[in-house]
Amino acid sequence: MIRLTTPLIEEDDLEAVRDALASGYLVQGRHVACLEAGLATWTASEHVVVVSSGTAALHLALLGLGIGRGSRVAVPAYSFLATANVVELVGAEPVFVDVETETFAMDPAALARAHAAAPVDVVMPVHPFGHVADMAGLAAAAPGAVVVEDAAAALGARRGGVPAGAFGAAGCFSFHPRKALTTGEGGAITTADPDLARRLRALRNHGLDPDAAAPDFVMAGLNYRMTDVQAALGTTQLAKFGRIVDGRRAAVARYDRLLAGTAVRTPPTAPGSEPVWQSYLVLLPEGRHVADLVPALRAKGVEAQIGTYHMPLTSHFRARTGTRPGDFPGTDLVAARALALPLSPTITAAEQEEVAARLLEAL
Ligand SMILES: *Cc1c(COP(=O)(O)O)cnc(C)c1O
């Protein structure tokens, strides 16, 4: 089976984890601080707070910004469920916004319509599959709204030279193995605001004041800490992150060549955008459905996958919002026809040729 993705775990990663375990300091040691410093450089952010997952990052960003009951938070309709779940769990209302079929990102025109109908307090765009969303367009579509980036899949991506995580009041990253950089489970929040960073550090650690000399608990908090073992892995992964991204970009260029002029649409890159390619999504021709292609490709030894989820049509949010097919036409289209192909920094040209051949054969 040609796997959907495999993380690049090498000898130095194994050694770093072994050393962290052998040191006896498994949490809150030097590796967490080291990873935070490295991420600050990659994201051009003043402050980075690493946490236990991307979902924890999103949850803490909303809590830290005081977003809760009475807040309306715009989220793209096409995303992983964590994006909308955290909004509901802090007591705020997720406002689903349709996506562009070209970029899979929140559509500024759809956001402007939602904001005109009933103003939103927060915009939480996703940088889909490692491409930064049109942040200028989205900010202009909902003037006055606070921006929180769901940059879970976009570490290292840039648009107009600005890195993901440096556009909003806070940026949230994930280090799940499906992302380009992994710590097993893990996440991080970026911000330029020192007061927010301090609140986030307290919130991830039971409300403990991060600066007080003697333990003092200054708010209700959670345990969303990353272990030092994971941070040690993150640090070696970050040291080779340039190579990981280069490998993904080379594989993307190969797929683009293999699939040019075929029945599938290869994924476009917006002008000025430097994606990190968390996934490579092709759009199937009209009338074909990912629900048929995923099993057909598995039967041929290729682990393909849907892009992500039509959130307002999942049972929970459909019941909450009364969404019906047709309400989000862009999301309807990409949820039916966007297919993720196997992609990793070490995928070989022969494997990619095999994927392309089996895909065209299945169509
Ligand atoms: C992966 C992902 C998340 C969740 O991150 P976890 O680390 O798995 O909790 C949230 N939003 C998006 C867009 C993601 O891709």
mmCIF file of C-alpha atoms and ligand atoms in Angstrom:
data_model
loop_
_atom_site.group_PDB
_atom_site.id
_atom_site.type_symbol
_atom_site.label_atom_id
_atom_site.label_comp_id
_atom_site.label_asym_id
_atom_site.label_seq_id
_atom_site.Cartn_x
_atom_site.Cartn_y
_atom_site.Cartn_z
ATOM 1 C CA MET A 1 0.000 0.000 0.000
ATOM 2 C CA ILE A 2 1.306 3.456 -0.861
ATOM 3 C CA ARG A 3 0.619 5.268 2.392
ATOM 4 C CA LEU A 4 -1.254 8.592 2.546
ATOM 5 C CA THR A 5 1.685 10.050 4.460
ATOM 6 C CA THR A 6 4.619 8.966 6.593
ATOM 7 C CA PRO A 7 6.518 11.272 8.939
ATOM 8 C CA LEU A 8 10.257 11.720 8.361
ATOM 9 C CA ILE A 9 11.651 10.146 11.561
ATOM 10 C CA GLU A 10 15.427 9.665 11.403
ATOM 11 C CA GLU A 11 18.271 8.651 13.714
ATOM 12 C CA ASP A 12 18.608 12.156 15.241
ATOM 13 C CA ASP A 13 14.891 12.178 16.123
ATOM 14 C CA LEU A 14 15.199 8.804 17.861
ATOM 15 C CA GLU A 15 18.308 9.954 19.740
ATOM 16 C CA ALA A 16 16.628 13.163 20.893
ATOM 17 C CA VAL A 17 13.652 11.222 22.270
ATOM 18 C CA ARG A 18 15.954 8.699 23.939
ATOM 19 C CA ASP A 19 18.007 11.472 25.556
ATOM 20 C CA ALA A 20 14.889 13.266 26.774
ATOM 21 C CA LEU A 21 13.597 10.053 28.357
ATOM 22 C CA ALA A 22 16.985 9.251 29.881
ATOM 23 C CA SER A 23 17.294 12.744 31.394
ATOM 24 C CA GLY A 24 14.417 12.002 33.789
ATOM 25 C CA TYR A 25 12.790 15.370 33.038
ATOM 26 C CA LEU A 26 9.729 14.329 31.062
ATOM 27 C CA VAL A 27 7.641 17.493 31.331
ATOM 28 C CA GLN A 28 8.381 21.214 31.500
ATOM 29 C CA GLY A 29 12.085 20.785 30.846
ATOM 30 C CA ARG A 30 14.414 22.638 28.518
ATOM 31 C CA HIS A 31 13.053 21.104 25.287
ATOM 32 C CA VAL A 32 9.704 22.900 25.521
ATOM 33 C CA ALA A 33 11.443 26.283 25.748
ATOM 34 C CA CYS A 34 13.810 25.307 22.928
ATOM 35 C CA LEU A 35 10.937 24.313 20.624
ATOM 36 C CA GLU A 36 9.094 27.550 21.433
ATOM 37 C CA ALA A 37 12.164 29.584 20.462
ATOM 38 C CA GLY A 38 12.567 27.687 17.192
ATOM 39 C CA LEU A 39 8.905 28.122 16.299
ATOM 40 C CA ALA A 40 9.095 31.859 17.033
ATOM 41 C CA THR A 41 11.709 32.139 14.285
ATOM 42 C CA TRP A 42 9.723 30.087 11.743
ATOM 43 C CA THR A 43 6.518 32.048 12.367
ATOM 44 C CA ALA A 44 8.082 35.518 12.915
ATOM 45 C CA SER A 45 6.121 35.694 16.185
ATOM 46 C CA GLU A 46 7.059 37.402 19.436
ATOM 47 C CA HIS A 47 5.551 34.703 21.621
ATOM 48 C CA VAL A 48 4.948 30.982 21.136
ATOM 49 C CA VAL A 49 3.184 28.729 23.630
ATOM 50 C CA VAL A 50 3.354 25.015 22.836
ATOM 51 C CA VAL A 51 0.495 22.793 23.953
ATOM 52 C CA SER A 52 -0.707 19.190 23.750
ATOM 53 C CA SER A 53 -2.540 19.369 20.388
ATOM 54 C CA GLY A 54 -3.820 21.657 17.672
ATOM 55 C CA THR A 55 -7.271 21.408 19.207
ATOM 56 C CA ALA A 56 -5.848 22.535 22.573
ATOM 57 C CA ALA A 57 -4.209 25.472 20.764
ATOM 58 C CA LEU A 58 -7.527 26.564 19.246
ATOM 59 C CA HIS A 59 -9.367 26.085 22.544
ATOM 60 C CA LEU A 60 -6.822 28.112 24.546
ATOM 61 C CA ALA A 61 -6.622 30.883 21.931
ATOM 62 C CA LEU A 62 -10.387 31.443 22.228
ATOM 63 C CA LEU A 63 -10.313 31.242 26.049
ATOM 64 C CA GLY A 64 -7.288 33.527 26.229
ATOM 65 C CA LEU A 65 -8.973 36.136 24.031
ATOM 66 C CA GLY A 66 -12.118 36.030 26.196
ATOM 67 C CA ILE A 67 -14.288 34.657 23.391
ATOM 68 C CA GLY A 68 -17.334 32.872 24.768
ATOM 69 C CA ARG A 69 -21.058 33.235 25.334
ATOM 70 C CA GLY A 70 -22.555 35.825 23.024
ATOM 71 C CA SER A 71 -19.677 35.795 20.523
ATOM 72 C CA ARG A 72 -20.278 34.888 16.887
ATOM 73 C CA VAL A 73 -17.263 33.191 15.315
ATOM 74 C CA ALA A 74 -17.004 32.756 11.539
ATOM 75 C CA VAL A 75 -15.433 29.427 10.528
ATOM 76 C CA PRO A 76 -15.120 27.858 7.067
ATOM 77 C CA ALA A 77 -17.728 25.179 6.363
ATOM 78 C CA TYR A 78 -15.008 22.888 4.942
ATOM 79 C CA SER A 79 -12.558 21.951 7.727
ATOM 80 C CA PHE A 80 -11.668 19.398 10.354
ATOM 81 C CA LEU A 81 -14.280 19.402 13.120
ATOM 82 C CA ALA A 82 -11.941 20.820 15.775
ATOM 83 C CA THR A 83 -12.308 24.248 14.137
ATOM 84 C CA ALA A 84 -16.036 24.464 14.949
ATOM 85 C CA ASN A 85 -16.088 22.252 18.060
ATOM 86 C CA VAL A 86 -13.895 24.586 20.120
ATOM 87 C CA VAL A 87 -16.152 27.526 19.260
ATOM 88 C CA GLU A 88 -19.171 25.693 20.570
ATOM 89 C CA LEU A 89 -17.295 24.402 23.633
ATOM 90 C CA VAL A 90 -16.355 27.927 24.795
ATOM 91 C CA GLY A 91 -20.051 28.825 24.556
ATOM 92 C CA ALA A 92 -19.769 30.904 21.372
ATOM 93 C CA GLU A 93 -21.709 30.396 18.151
ATOM 94 C CA PRO A 94 -19.984 28.982 15.072
ATOM 95 C CA VAL A 95 -21.113 30.837 11.934
ATOM 96 C CA PHE A 96 -20.327 28.637 8.937
ATOM 97 C CA VAL A 97 -19.012 30.419 5.854
ATOM 98 C CA ASP A 98 -18.692 28.833 2.418
ATOM 99 C CA VAL A 99 -15.276 28.192 0.825
ATOM 100 C CA GLU A 100 -13.818 28.979 -2.597
ATOM 101 C CA THR A 101 -13.679 25.874 -4.793
ATOM 102 C CA GLU A 102 -10.298 26.987 -6.208
ATOM 103 C CA THR A 103 -8.423 27.396 -2.908
ATOM 104 C CA PHE A 104 -10.605 25.474 -0.388
ATOM 105 C CA ALA A 105 -10.307 28.581 1.874
ATOM 106 C CA MET A 106 -13.030 30.745 3.440
ATOM 107 C CA ASP A 107 -14.566 32.882 0.685
ATOM 108 C CA PRO A 108 -14.273 36.632 1.494
ATOM 109 C CA ALA A 109 -17.470 37.379 -0.471
ATOM 110 C CA ALA A 110 -19.400 34.782 1.546
ATOM 111 C CA LEU A 111 -17.942 36.207 4.780
ATOM 112 C CA ALA A 112 -19.002 39.732 3.759
ATOM 113 C CA ARG A 113 -22.574 38.480 3.184
ATOM 114 C CA ALA A 114 -22.655 36.691 6.570
ATOM 115 C CA HIS A 115 -21.221 39.759 8.336
ATOM 116 C CA ALA A 116 -23.778 42.061 6.667
ATOM 117 C CA ALA A 117 -26.644 39.778 7.715
ATOM 118 C CA ALA A 118 -25.490 39.598 11.365
ATOM 119 C CA PRO A 119 -22.043 40.889 12.413
ATOM 120 C CA VAL A 120 -19.461 38.350 13.536
ATOM 121 C CA ASP A 121 -17.088 39.138 16.428
ATOM 122 C CA VAL A 122 -14.313 36.778 15.402
ATOM 123 C CA VAL A 123 -13.102 35.379 12.082
ATOM 124 C CA MET A 124 -11.296 32.067 12.324
ATOM 125 C CA PRO A 125 -10.012 31.254 8.839
ATOM 126 C CA VAL A 126 -8.288 27.959 8.140
ATOM 127 C CA HIS A 127 -5.109 27.920 6.028
ATOM 128 C CA PRO A 128 -6.275 24.903 4.066
ATOM 129 C CA PHE A 129 -3.848 22.053 3.463
ATOM 130 C CA GLY A 130 -0.824 24.307 4.012
ATOM 131 C CA HIS A 131 -1.881 27.307 1.868
ATOM 132 C CA VAL A 132 -2.389 30.655 3.618
ATOM 133 C CA ALA A 133 -5.948 31.983 3.129
ATOM 134 C CA ASP A 134 -6.614 35.418 1.585
ATOM 135 C CA MET A 135 -6.104 37.201 4.904
ATOM 136 C CA ALA A 136 -6.380 40.735 3.492
ATOM 137 C CA GLY A 137 -9.638 39.868 1.723
ATOM 138 C CA LEU A 138 -11.082 38.240 4.835
ATOM 139 C CA ALA A 139 -10.096 41.121 7.142
ATOM 140 C CA ALA A 140 -11.750 43.595 4.742
ATOM 141 C CA ALA A 141 -14.905 41.443 4.589
ATOM 142 C CA ALA A 142 -15.507 41.635 8.365
ATOM 143 C CA PRO A 143 -14.044 44.934 9.554
ATOM 144 C CA GLY A 144 -13.575 45.126 13.318
ATOM 145 C CA ALA A 145 -13.642 41.362 13.890
ATOM 146 C CA VAL A 146 -10.807 39.711 15.821
ATOM 147 C CA VAL A 147 -8.835 37.275 13.633
ATOM 148 C CA VAL A 148 -7.697 33.903 15.000
ATOM 149 C CA GLU A 149 -5.858 31.736 12.469
ATOM 150 C CA ASP A 150 -6.466 28.010 12.343
ATOM 151 C CA ALA A 151 -2.985 27.466 10.934
ATOM 152 C CA ALA A 152 -3.000 23.822 12.098
ATOM 153 C CA ALA A 153 -1.692 22.552 8.755
ATOM 154 C CA ALA A 154 0.357 25.571 7.720
ATOM 155 C CA LEU A 155 3.588 25.819 9.712
ATOM 156 C CA GLY A 156 6.127 27.534 7.452
ATOM 157 C CA ALA A 157 3.594 28.674 4.815
ATOM 158 C CA ARG A 158 3.687 32.317 3.706
ATOM 159 C CA ARG A 159 1.602 34.715 1.719
ATOM 160 C CA GLY A 160 2.956 38.066 0.570
ATOM 161 C CA GLY A 161 6.059 37.153 2.581
ATOM 162 C CA VAL A 162 4.106 36.955 5.872
ATOM 163 C CA PRO A 163 4.215 33.588 7.661
ATOM 164 C CA ALA A 164 1.100 31.745 8.819
ATOM 165 C CA GLY A 165 0.502 32.620 12.457
ATOM 166 C CA ALA A 166 1.629 36.252 12.076
ATOM 167 C CA PHE A 167 -1.634 37.646 10.598
ATOM 168 C CA GLY A 168 -4.125 37.359 13.457
ATOM 169 C CA ALA A 169 -4.392 38.108 17.181
ATOM 170 C CA ALA A 170 -3.347 34.468 17.582
ATOM 171 C CA GLY A 171 -2.256 31.623 15.286
ATOM 172 C CA CYS A 172 -2.873 27.965 16.117
ATOM 173 C CA PHE A 173 -0.722 25.081 14.854
ATOM 174 C CA SER A 174 -0.938 21.291 15.045
ATOM 175 C CA PHE A 175 1.881 18.744 15.079
ATOM 176 C CA HIS A 176 -0.289 15.683 14.466
ATOM 177 C CA PRO A 177 1.431 13.113 12.183
ATOM 178 C CA ARG A 178 -0.779 14.197 9.240
ATOM 179 C CA LYS A 179 0.947 17.650 9.335
ATOM 180 C CA ALA A 180 4.331 18.442 7.801
ATOM 181 C CA LEU A 181 6.039 18.685 11.227
ATOM 182 C CA THR A 182 5.070 16.222 13.933
ATOM 183 C CA THR A 183 5.544 15.621 17.642
ATOM 184 C CA GLY A 184 3.064 12.693 17.692
ATOM 185 C CA GLU A 185 0.378 14.867 19.227
ATOM 186 C CA GLY A 186 1.147 18.533 19.800
ATOM 187 C CA GLY A 187 0.316 22.116 18.994
ATOM 188 C CA ALA A 188 1.359 25.721 19.438
ATOM 189 C CA ILE A 189 -0.127 29.203 19.671
ATOM 190 C CA THR A 190 1.639 32.277 18.277
ATOM 191 C CA THR A 191 0.915 35.873 19.275
ATOM 192 C CA ALA A 192 2.497 39.314 19.346
ATOM 193 C CA ASP A 193 0.606 40.192 22.558
ATOM 194 C CA PRO A 194 2.636 39.570 25.746
ATOM 195 C CA ASP A 195 -0.457 39.681 27.992
ATOM 196 C CA LEU A 196 -2.219 37.077 25.862
ATOM 197 C CA ALA A 197 0.933 34.913 25.910
ATOM 198 C CA ARG A 198 0.998 35.075 29.728
ATOM 199 C CA ARG A 199 -2.695 34.111 29.953
ATOM 200 C CA LEU A 200 -2.087 31.205 27.550
ATOM 201 C CA ARG A 201 0.818 29.950 29.678
ATOM 202 C CA ALA A 202 -1.406 30.042 32.759
ATOM 203 C CA LEU A 203 -4.359 28.445 30.955
ATOM 204 C CA ARG A 204 -2.260 25.488 29.729
ATOM 205 C CA ASN A 205 -0.993 24.811 33.259
ATOM 206 C CA HIS A 206 -3.924 24.803 35.713
ATOM 207 C CA GLY A 207 -4.013 28.612 35.974
ATOM 208 C CA LEU A 208 -0.504 28.817 37.476
ATOM 209 C CA ASP A 209 1.044 32.289 37.155
ATOM 210 C CA PRO A 210 4.012 31.651 34.806
ATOM 211 C CA ASP A 211 6.046 34.539 36.298
ATOM 212 C CA ALA A 212 5.391 34.319 40.045
ATOM 213 C CA ALA A 213 8.332 33.241 42.234
ATOM 214 C CA ALA A 214 6.099 31.179 44.541
ATOM 215 C CA PRO A 215 3.246 29.084 43.062
ATOM 216 C CA ASP A 216 0.178 31.243 42.617
ATOM 217 C CA PHE A 217 -2.946 30.221 40.727
ATOM 218 C CA VAL A 218 -4.498 33.252 39.081
ATOM 219 C CA MET A 219 -7.282 31.764 36.935
ATOM 220 C CA ALA A 220 -9.068 28.498 36.179
ATOM 221 C CA GLY A 221 -6.846 26.534 33.819
ATOM 222 C CA LEU A 222 -6.380 23.175 32.141
ATOM 223 C CA ASN A 223 -3.529 20.741 31.654
ATOM 224 C CA TYR A 224 -2.692 21.254 27.991
ATOM 225 C CA ARG A 225 1.103 20.972 28.417
ATOM 226 C CA MET A 226 3.321 19.328 25.842
ATOM 227 C CA THR A 227 5.742 16.764 27.265
ATOM 228 C CA ASP A 228 9.477 17.401 27.039
ATOM 229 C CA VAL A 229 9.824 14.135 25.104
ATOM 230 C CA GLN A 230 7.532 15.476 22.384
ATOM 231 C CA ALA A 231 9.281 18.853 22.402
ATOM 232 C CA ALA A 232 12.647 17.114 21.918
ATOM 233 C CA LEU A 233 11.218 15.407 18.826
ATOM 234 C CA GLY A 234 9.743 18.724 17.655
ATOM 235 C CA THR A 235 13.138 20.381 17.959
ATOM 236 C CA THR A 236 14.912 17.842 15.737
ATOM 237 C CA GLN A 237 11.975 17.903 13.317
ATOM 238 C CA LEU A 238 12.211 21.697 13.154
ATOM 239 C CA ALA A 239 15.938 21.506 12.422
ATOM 240 C CA LYS A 240 15.146 19.484 9.274
ATOM 241 C CA PHE A 241 11.872 21.263 8.485
ATOM 242 C CA GLY A 242 13.345 23.074 5.476
ATOM 243 C CA ARG A 243 14.277 19.698 3.991
ATOM 244 C CA ILE A 244 10.814 18.282 4.788
ATOM 245 C CA VAL A 245 9.103 21.180 2.990
ATOM 246 C CA ASP A 246 11.502 20.989 0.017
ATOM 247 C CA GLY A 247 10.750 17.261 -0.310
ATOM 248 C CA ARG A 248 7.010 17.939 -0.294
ATOM 249 C CA ARG A 249 7.373 20.714 -2.882
ATOM 250 C CA ALA A 250 9.412 18.460 -5.179
ATOM 251 C CA ALA A 251 6.739 15.753 -4.912
ATOM 252 C CA VAL A 252 4.030 18.318 -5.684
ATOM 253 C CA ALA A 253 5.882 19.454 -8.825
ATOM 254 C CA ARG A 254 6.062 15.805 -9.920
ATOM 255 C CA TYR A 255 2.314 15.243 -9.395
ATOM 256 C CA ASP A 256 1.596 18.474 -11.289
ATOM 257 C CA ARG A 257 3.569 17.137 -14.273
ATOM 258 C CA LEU A 258 2.051 13.637 -14.088
ATOM 259 C CA LEU A 259 -1.522 14.940 -13.916
ATOM 260 C CA ALA A 260 -1.310 17.943 -16.273
ATOM 261 C CA GLY A 261 -3.896 17.723 -19.048
ATOM 262 C CA THR A 262 -5.789 14.809 -17.405
ATOM 263 C CA ALA A 263 -9.403 14.684 -16.179
ATOM 264 C CA VAL A 264 -8.458 15.906 -12.669
ATOM 265 C CA ARG A 265 -7.737 19.509 -11.667
ATOM 266 C CA THR A 266 -4.389 19.888 -9.925
ATOM 267 C CA PRO A 267 -4.333 22.277 -6.925
ATOM 268 C CA PRO A 268 -3.644 25.906 -7.831
ATOM 269 C CA THR A 269 -1.376 28.217 -5.810
ATOM 270 C CA ALA A 270 -2.553 31.818 -5.266
ATOM 271 C CA PRO A 271 -0.201 34.626 -6.417
ATOM 272 C CA GLY A 272 2.348 35.471 -3.710
ATOM 273 C CA SER A 273 1.539 32.280 -1.802
ATOM 274 C CA GLU A 274 4.270 29.870 -0.640
ATOM 275 C CA PRO A 275 2.402 26.774 0.560
ATOM 276 C CA VAL A 276 3.953 23.948 2.589
ATOM 277 C CA TRP A 277 1.596 21.353 1.048
ATOM 278 C CA GLN A 278 0.171 19.526 4.063
ATOM 279 C CA SER A 279 -1.904 17.638 1.478
ATOM 280 C CA TYR A 280 -2.097 17.467 -2.318
ATOM 281 C CA LEU A 281 -5.752 17.728 -3.321
ATOM 282 C CA VAL A 282 -6.980 17.056 -6.821
ATOM 283 C CA LEU A 283 -10.523 17.901 -7.907
ATOM 284 C CA LEU A 284 -12.307 14.991 -9.597
ATOM 285 C CA PRO A 285 -14.323 15.626 -12.753
ATOM 286 C CA GLU A 286 -18.013 16.485 -12.401
ATOM 287 C CA GLY A 287 -20.158 13.468 -11.621
ATOM 288 C CA ARG A 288 -17.399 11.559 -9.814
ATOM 289 C CA HIS A 289 -17.389 11.266 -6.010
ATOM 290 C CA VAL A 290 -14.570 10.806 -3.482
ATOM 291 C CA ALA A 291 -16.746 8.300 -1.604
ATOM 292 C CA ASP A 292 -16.315 5.952 -4.595
ATOM 293 C CA LEU A 293 -12.707 6.804 -5.454
ATOM 294 C CA VAL A 294 -11.234 6.307 -1.950
ATOM 295 C CA PRO A 295 -12.190 2.599 -1.706
ATOM 296 C CA ALA A 296 -11.464 2.014 -5.412
ATOM 297 C CA LEU A 297 -7.913 3.337 -4.952
ATOM 298 C CA ARG A 298 -7.379 1.367 -1.734
ATOM 299 C CA ALA A 299 -8.270 -1.780 -3.632
ATOM 300 C CA LYS A 300 -5.479 -0.834 -6.048
ATOM 301 C CA GLY A 301 -2.920 -0.311 -3.269
ATOM 302 C CA VAL A 302 -3.159 3.502 -3.000
ATOM 303 C CA GLU A 303 -4.195 5.073 0.294
ATOM 304 C CA ALA A 304 -6.068 8.192 -0.889
ATOM 305 C CA GLN A 305 -8.398 10.149 1.394
ATOM 306 C CA ILE A 306 -11.159 12.778 1.357
ATOM 307 C CA GLY A 307 -9.865 16.368 1.696
ATOM 308 C CA THR A 308 -11.712 17.207 4.910
ATOM 309 C CA TYR A 309 -15.284 17.488 6.235
ATOM 310 C CA HIS A 310 -18.438 19.385 5.309
ATOM 311 C CA MET A 311 -18.924 20.486 8.921
ATOM 312 C CA PRO A 312 -22.479 21.903 8.761
ATOM 313 C CA LEU A 313 -23.683 18.637 7.180
ATOM 314 C CA THR A 314 -22.286 16.423 9.982
ATOM 315 C CA SER A 315 -25.060 15.071 12.237
ATOM 316 C CA HIS A 316 -24.287 17.396 15.122
ATOM 317 C CA PHE A 317 -24.037 20.689 13.265
ATOM 318 C CA ARG A 318 -26.817 19.779 10.827
ATOM 319 C CA ALA A 319 -29.115 19.276 13.817
ATOM 320 C CA ARG A 320 -27.942 22.572 15.330
ATOM 321 C CA THR A 321 -28.150 24.707 12.204
ATOM 322 C CA GLY A 322 -30.684 22.988 9.959
ATOM 323 C CA THR A 323 -28.183 23.064 7.092
ATOM 324 C CA ARG A 324 -29.257 21.364 3.849
ATOM 325 C CA PRO A 325 -27.328 20.498 0.695
ATOM 326 C CA GLY A 326 -27.237 23.643 -1.446
ATOM 327 C CA ASP A 327 -26.745 26.048 1.486
ATOM 328 C CA PHE A 328 -22.940 25.989 0.989
ATOM 329 C CA PRO A 329 -22.468 25.263 -2.723
ATOM 330 C CA GLY A 330 -18.670 25.634 -2.727
ATOM 331 C CA THR A 331 -18.338 23.267 0.226
ATOM 332 C CA ASP A 332 -20.831 20.827 -1.332
ATOM 333 C CA LEU A 333 -18.656 20.703 -4.446
ATOM 334 C CA VAL A 334 -15.261 20.222 -2.795
ATOM 335 C CA ALA A 335 -16.606 17.775 -0.180
ATOM 336 C CA ALA A 336 -17.851 15.609 -3.057
ATOM 337 C CA ARG A 337 -14.901 15.941 -5.415
ATOM 338 C CA ALA A 338 -11.647 16.898 -3.587
ATOM 339 C CA LEU A 339 -9.329 13.924 -3.137
ATOM 340 C CA ALA A 340 -6.038 13.877 -1.187
ATOM 341 C CA LEU A 341 -3.280 11.802 -2.804
ATOM 342 C CA PRO A 342 -0.366 10.199 -0.921
ATOM 343 C CA LEU A 343 2.271 12.835 -0.125
ATOM 344 C CA SER A 344 5.381 12.747 2.043
ATOM 345 C CA PRO A 345 8.898 14.197 1.731
ATOM 346 C CA THR A 346 10.225 10.739 0.871
ATOM 347 C CA ILE A 347 7.616 9.525 -1.610
ATOM 348 C CA THR A 348 9.468 8.247 -4.694
ATOM 349 C CA ALA A 349 8.919 9.161 -8.347
ATOM 350 C CA ALA A 350 7.947 5.528 -9.010
ATOM 351 C CA GLU A 351 5.312 5.631 -6.258
ATOM 352 C CA GLN A 352 3.897 8.863 -7.630
ATOM 353 C CA GLU A 353 3.717 7.406 -11.142
ATOM 354 C CA GLU A 354 1.870 4.445 -9.661
ATOM 355 C CA VAL A 355 -0.591 6.760 -7.832
ATOM 356 C CA ALA A 356 -1.277 8.788 -10.983
ATOM 357 C CA ALA A 357 -1.739 5.670 -13.132
ATOM 358 C CA ARG A 358 -4.103 4.005 -10.643
ATOM 359 C CA LEU A 359 -6.091 7.250 -10.228
ATOM 360 C CA LEU A 360 -6.613 7.697 -13.966
ATOM 361 C CA GLU A 361 -7.448 4.011 -14.305
ATOM 362 C CA ALA A 362 -10.043 4.263 -11.470
ATOM 363 C CA LEU A 363 -11.640 7.220 -13.243
HETATM 364 C C1 LIG B 1 -5.232 18.902 12.281
HETATM 365 C C2 LIG B 1 -6.166 20.042 12.358
HETATM 366 C C3 LIG B 1 -6.754 20.442 13.569
HETATM 367 C C4 LIG B 1 -6.601 19.656 14.847
HETATM 368 O O1 LIG B 1 -5.292 19.458 15.279
HETATM 369 P P1 LIG B 1 -4.970 18.269 16.313
HETATM 370 O O2 LIG B 1 -3.522 18.447 16.612
HETATM 371 O O3 LIG B 1 -5.265 16.984 15.620
HETATM 372 O O4 LIG B 1 -5.822 18.474 17.507
HETATM 373 C C5 LIG B 1 -7.558 21.568 13.569
HETATM 374 N N1 LIG B 1 -7.782 22.273 12.449
HETATM 375 C C6 LIG B 1 -7.259 21.904 11.262
HETATM 376 C C7 LIG B 1 -7.519 22.737 10.053
HETATM 377 C C8 LIG B 1 -6.445 20.775 11.181
HETATM 378 O O5 LIG B 1 -5.928 20.433 9.983
#
